[in-house]
Amino acid sequence: MPELEDMTHGMTLGLYFGLGNALAEQKNFLSVLKRYSNKRFIDVRIGFRSDTDANALYRAQVVVNQRKYYVVGTYDQSSPNINTAFDAYDCTEIFKGDVVIFFFSVYGSERFLESMPRYPTGQEKEAIRRVLTASVN
């Protein structure tokens, strides 16, 4: 984390696939921006379920059609539940945890978007399905 005087607190939007949710939801996560740079530190623990162990988080950067996505998730192999929120994006992967996708700007490659990205061909669902598939395998 940056020094206190170099931090600006804010929020970062993510598409959250909660284990107990039927659909994905747009959700803001607490974040800190380091001044004079584009480095952002996102605290995903607050947005996940209360029983999430911070040490059990995984992080991945996924590239689909030349767009970058930052994916953070939890996984509990012993859980009897699977994440059914993936179904809304036609993702048939079986995953036992929460997942959030953060979207990078196309033009500022290290800057996170403050809203859902616009896809030129209207293939949002397909792109997100591919991100989910790549990140859970």
PDB file of C-alpha atoms in Angstrom:
ATOM      1  CA  MET A   1       0.000   0.000   0.000  1.00  0.00           C
ATOM      2  CA  PRO A   2       1.182   3.554  -0.628  1.00  0.00           C
ATOM      3  CA  GLU A   3       2.092   5.971   2.159  1.00  0.00           C
ATOM      4  CA  LEU A   4      -0.907   7.628   3.823  1.00  0.00           C
ATOM      5  CA  GLU A   5      -0.268  11.092   2.365  1.00  0.00           C
ATOM      6  CA  ASP A   6      -0.114   9.609  -1.165  1.00  0.00           C
ATOM      7  CA  MET A   7      -3.512   7.884  -0.982  1.00  0.00           C
ATOM      8  CA  THR A   8      -6.903   8.870  -2.324  1.00  0.00           C
ATOM      9  CA  HIS A   9      -9.767   6.686  -1.110  1.00  0.00           C
ATOM     10  CA  GLY A  10     -12.541   5.756  -3.492  1.00  0.00           C
ATOM     11  CA  MET A  11     -14.573   2.974  -5.025  1.00  0.00           C
ATOM     12  CA  THR A  12     -14.003   0.656  -7.980  1.00  0.00           C
ATOM     13  CA  LEU A  13     -16.866  -0.951  -9.879  1.00  0.00           C
ATOM     14  CA  GLY A  14     -16.873  -4.694 -10.430  1.00  0.00           C
ATOM     15  CA  LEU A  15     -19.266  -7.287 -11.791  1.00  0.00           C
ATOM     16  CA  TYR A  16     -19.847  -9.554  -8.776  1.00  0.00           C
ATOM     17  CA  PHE A  17     -20.869 -13.204  -9.069  1.00  0.00           C
ATOM     18  CA  GLY A  18     -21.807 -14.141  -5.506  1.00  0.00           C
ATOM     19  CA  LEU A  19     -22.132 -17.787  -4.539  1.00  0.00           C
ATOM     20  CA  GLY A  20     -25.635 -17.235  -3.155  1.00  0.00           C
ATOM     21  CA  ASN A  21     -26.803 -15.003  -6.012  1.00  0.00           C
ATOM     22  CA  ALA A  22     -28.843 -16.084  -9.008  1.00  0.00           C
ATOM     23  CA  LEU A  23     -27.533 -13.186 -11.119  1.00  0.00           C
ATOM     24  CA  ALA A  24     -24.385 -11.125 -11.300  1.00  0.00           C
ATOM     25  CA  GLU A  25     -24.588  -7.635  -9.823  1.00  0.00           C
ATOM     26  CA  GLN A  26     -22.662  -4.440 -10.381  1.00  0.00           C
ATOM     27  CA  LYS A  27     -21.010  -3.640  -7.080  1.00  0.00           C
ATOM     28  CA  ASN A  28     -18.592  -1.002  -5.824  1.00  0.00           C
ATOM     29  CA  PHE A  29     -15.536  -2.116  -3.845  1.00  0.00           C
ATOM     30  CA  LEU A  30     -13.449   0.061  -1.547  1.00  0.00           C
ATOM     31  CA  SER A  31     -10.191   1.073  -3.181  1.00  0.00           C
ATOM     32  CA  VAL A  32      -7.198   3.334  -2.758  1.00  0.00           C
ATOM     33  CA  LEU A  33      -5.565   5.250  -5.585  1.00  0.00           C
ATOM     34  CA  LYS A  34      -1.926   6.196  -5.315  1.00  0.00           C
ATOM     35  CA  ARG A  35      -1.642   9.866  -6.274  1.00  0.00           C
ATOM     36  CA  TYR A  36       0.371  10.815  -9.331  1.00  0.00           C
ATOM     37  CA  SER A  37       0.063   7.309 -10.752  1.00  0.00           C
ATOM     38  CA  ASN A  38      -2.626   4.924 -11.934  1.00  0.00           C
ATOM     39  CA  LYS A  39      -1.918   2.262  -9.316  1.00  0.00           C
ATOM     40  CA  ARG A  40      -5.118   1.213  -7.577  1.00  0.00           C
ATOM     41  CA  PHE A  41      -5.408  -1.104  -4.591  1.00  0.00           C
ATOM     42  CA  ILE A  42      -8.836  -2.763  -4.341  1.00  0.00           C
ATOM     43  CA  ASP A  43     -10.115  -4.239  -1.085  1.00  0.00           C
ATOM     44  CA  VAL A  44     -12.304  -7.086  -2.313  1.00  0.00           C
ATOM     45  CA  ARG A  45     -12.680  -8.691   1.123  1.00  0.00           C
ATOM     46  CA  ILE A  46     -15.313  -6.150   2.151  1.00  0.00           C
ATOM     47  CA  GLY A  47     -17.483  -6.947  -0.894  1.00  0.00           C
ATOM     48  CA  PHE A  48     -17.295 -10.728  -0.580  1.00  0.00           C
ATOM     49  CA  ARG A  49     -19.211 -12.803   1.940  1.00  0.00           C
ATOM     50  CA  SER A  50     -18.387 -12.254   5.598  1.00  0.00           C
ATOM     51  CA  ASP A  51     -16.787 -15.696   5.902  1.00  0.00           C
ATOM     52  CA  THR A  52     -14.226 -14.991   3.154  1.00  0.00           C
ATOM     53  CA  ASP A  53     -10.669 -15.638   4.252  1.00  0.00           C
ATOM     54  CA  ALA A  54      -8.345 -13.001   2.757  1.00  0.00           C
ATOM     55  CA  ASN A  55      -5.628 -15.612   2.363  1.00  0.00           C
ATOM     56  CA  ALA A  56      -7.938 -17.808   0.277  1.00  0.00           C
ATOM     57  CA  LEU A  57      -8.354 -15.222  -2.490  1.00  0.00           C
ATOM     58  CA  TYR A  58      -6.934 -15.803  -5.944  1.00  0.00           C
ATOM     59  CA  ARG A  59      -6.216 -13.092  -8.475  1.00  0.00           C
ATOM     60  CA  ALA A  60      -5.799 -13.309 -12.230  1.00  0.00           C
ATOM     61  CA  GLN A  61      -5.469 -10.969 -15.154  1.00  0.00           C
ATOM     62  CA  VAL A  62      -7.390 -12.232 -18.185  1.00  0.00           C
ATOM     63  CA  VAL A  63      -7.161 -10.893 -21.745  1.00  0.00           C
ATOM     64  CA  VAL A  64     -10.106 -11.489 -24.092  1.00  0.00           C
ATOM     65  CA  ASN A  65     -10.233  -9.852 -27.534  1.00  0.00           C
ATOM     66  CA  GLN A  66      -7.417  -7.467 -26.565  1.00  0.00           C
ATOM     67  CA  ARG A  67      -9.307  -6.229 -23.482  1.00  0.00           C
ATOM     68  CA  LYS A  68      -7.860  -6.703 -19.994  1.00  0.00           C
ATOM     69  CA  TYR A  69      -9.870  -7.876 -16.991  1.00  0.00           C
ATOM     70  CA  TYR A  70      -8.811  -8.237 -13.373  1.00  0.00           C
ATOM     71  CA  VAL A  71     -10.522 -11.239 -11.758  1.00  0.00           C
ATOM     72  CA  VAL A  72     -10.570 -11.987  -8.028  1.00  0.00           C
ATOM     73  CA  GLY A  73     -12.283 -14.958  -6.475  1.00  0.00           C
ATOM     74  CA  THR A  74     -12.614 -17.392  -3.627  1.00  0.00           C
ATOM     75  CA  TYR A  75     -12.850 -21.140  -3.907  1.00  0.00           C
ATOM     76  CA  ASP A  76     -14.018 -23.766  -1.451  1.00  0.00           C
ATOM     77  CA  GLN A  77     -13.619 -27.295  -2.782  1.00  0.00           C
ATOM     78  CA  SER A  78     -15.490 -28.728   0.202  1.00  0.00           C
ATOM     79  CA  SER A  79     -18.581 -26.593  -0.398  1.00  0.00           C
ATOM     80  CA  PRO A  80     -21.694 -28.416  -1.621  1.00  0.00           C
ATOM     81  CA  ASN A  81     -22.840 -25.223  -3.382  1.00  0.00           C
ATOM     82  CA  ILE A  82     -21.889 -24.046  -6.851  1.00  0.00           C
ATOM     83  CA  ASN A  83     -22.027 -20.521  -8.241  1.00  0.00           C
ATOM     84  CA  THR A  84     -25.223 -20.351 -10.292  1.00  0.00           C
ATOM     85  CA  ALA A  85     -24.774 -16.657 -11.162  1.00  0.00           C
ATOM     86  CA  PHE A  86     -22.490 -17.864 -13.985  1.00  0.00           C
ATOM     87  CA  ASP A  87     -25.550 -19.280 -15.780  1.00  0.00           C
ATOM     88  CA  ALA A  88     -26.783 -15.796 -16.715  1.00  0.00           C
ATOM     89  CA  TYR A  89     -23.709 -15.463 -18.944  1.00  0.00           C
ATOM     90  CA  ASP A  90     -24.035 -18.958 -20.450  1.00  0.00           C
ATOM     91  CA  CYS A  91     -20.950 -20.105 -18.573  1.00  0.00           C
ATOM     92  CA  THR A  92     -21.263 -23.819 -17.857  1.00  0.00           C
ATOM     93  CA  GLU A  93     -18.149 -24.055 -15.664  1.00  0.00           C
ATOM     94  CA  ILE A  94     -18.758 -25.408 -12.164  1.00  0.00           C
ATOM     95  CA  PHE A  95     -17.261 -23.068  -9.569  1.00  0.00           C
ATOM     96  CA  LYS A  96     -17.594 -23.178  -5.767  1.00  0.00           C
ATOM     97  CA  GLY A  97     -16.961 -19.610  -4.692  1.00  0.00           C
ATOM     98  CA  ASP A  98     -17.428 -15.896  -5.392  1.00  0.00           C
ATOM     99  CA  VAL A  99     -15.927 -14.081  -8.367  1.00  0.00           C
ATOM    100  CA  VAL A 100     -15.648 -10.411  -9.242  1.00  0.00           C
ATOM    101  CA  ILE A 101     -14.483  -8.982 -12.565  1.00  0.00           C
ATOM    102  CA  PHE A 102     -12.965  -5.503 -12.767  1.00  0.00           C
ATOM    103  CA  PHE A 103     -12.752  -3.874 -16.187  1.00  0.00           C
ATOM    104  CA  PHE A 104      -9.724  -2.007 -17.489  1.00  0.00           C
ATOM    105  CA  SER A 105     -10.061   0.918 -19.860  1.00  0.00           C
ATOM    106  CA  VAL A 106      -9.168   0.196 -23.478  1.00  0.00           C
ATOM    107  CA  TYR A 107      -7.268   3.480 -23.757  1.00  0.00           C
ATOM    108  CA  GLY A 108      -5.688   3.751 -20.314  1.00  0.00           C
ATOM    109  CA  SER A 109      -4.429   0.208 -19.947  1.00  0.00           C
ATOM    110  CA  GLU A 110      -3.870   0.469 -16.171  1.00  0.00           C
ATOM    111  CA  ARG A 111      -7.000   2.500 -15.364  1.00  0.00           C
ATOM    112  CA  PHE A 112     -10.158   0.776 -14.163  1.00  0.00           C
ATOM    113  CA  LEU A 113     -13.482   1.759 -15.689  1.00  0.00           C
ATOM    114  CA  GLU A 114     -16.126   3.396 -13.515  1.00  0.00           C
ATOM    115  CA  SER A 115     -18.987   1.760 -15.434  1.00  0.00           C
ATOM    116  CA  MET A 116     -19.563  -1.356 -17.476  1.00  0.00           C
ATOM    117  CA  PRO A 117     -17.529  -1.315 -20.698  1.00  0.00           C
ATOM    118  CA  ARG A 118     -19.163  -0.870 -24.073  1.00  0.00           C
ATOM    119  CA  TYR A 119     -18.334  -3.513 -26.607  1.00  0.00           C
ATOM    120  CA  PRO A 120     -18.370  -2.406 -30.251  1.00  0.00           C
ATOM    121  CA  THR A 121     -20.216  -5.490 -31.504  1.00  0.00           C
ATOM    122  CA  GLY A 122     -22.641  -5.830 -28.604  1.00  0.00           C
ATOM    123  CA  GLN A 123     -21.013  -9.094 -27.503  1.00  0.00           C
ATOM    124  CA  GLU A 124     -20.851  -8.266 -23.780  1.00  0.00           C
ATOM    125  CA  LYS A 125     -22.278 -11.597 -22.706  1.00  0.00           C
ATOM    126  CA  GLU A 126     -19.853 -13.607 -24.827  1.00  0.00           C
ATOM    127  CA  ALA A 127     -16.816 -11.624 -23.636  1.00  0.00           C
ATOM    128  CA  ILE A 128     -17.760 -12.021 -19.959  1.00  0.00           C
ATOM    129  CA  ARG A 129     -18.468 -15.743 -20.470  1.00  0.00           C
ATOM    130  CA  ARG A 130     -14.962 -16.119 -21.918  1.00  0.00           C
ATOM    131  CA  VAL A 131     -13.435 -14.232 -18.973  1.00  0.00           C
ATOM    132  CA  LEU A 132     -15.254 -16.479 -16.499  1.00  0.00           C
ATOM    133  CA  THR A 133     -14.235 -19.627 -18.380  1.00  0.00           C
ATOM    134  CA  ALA A 134     -10.584 -18.555 -18.547  1.00  0.00           C
ATOM    135  CA  SER A 135     -10.420 -17.538 -14.908  1.00  0.00           C
ATOM    136  CA  VAL A 136     -12.004 -20.618 -13.330  1.00  0.00           C
ATOM    137  CA  ASN A 137      -9.979 -23.177 -15.307  1.00  0.00           C
TER     138      ASN A 137
END
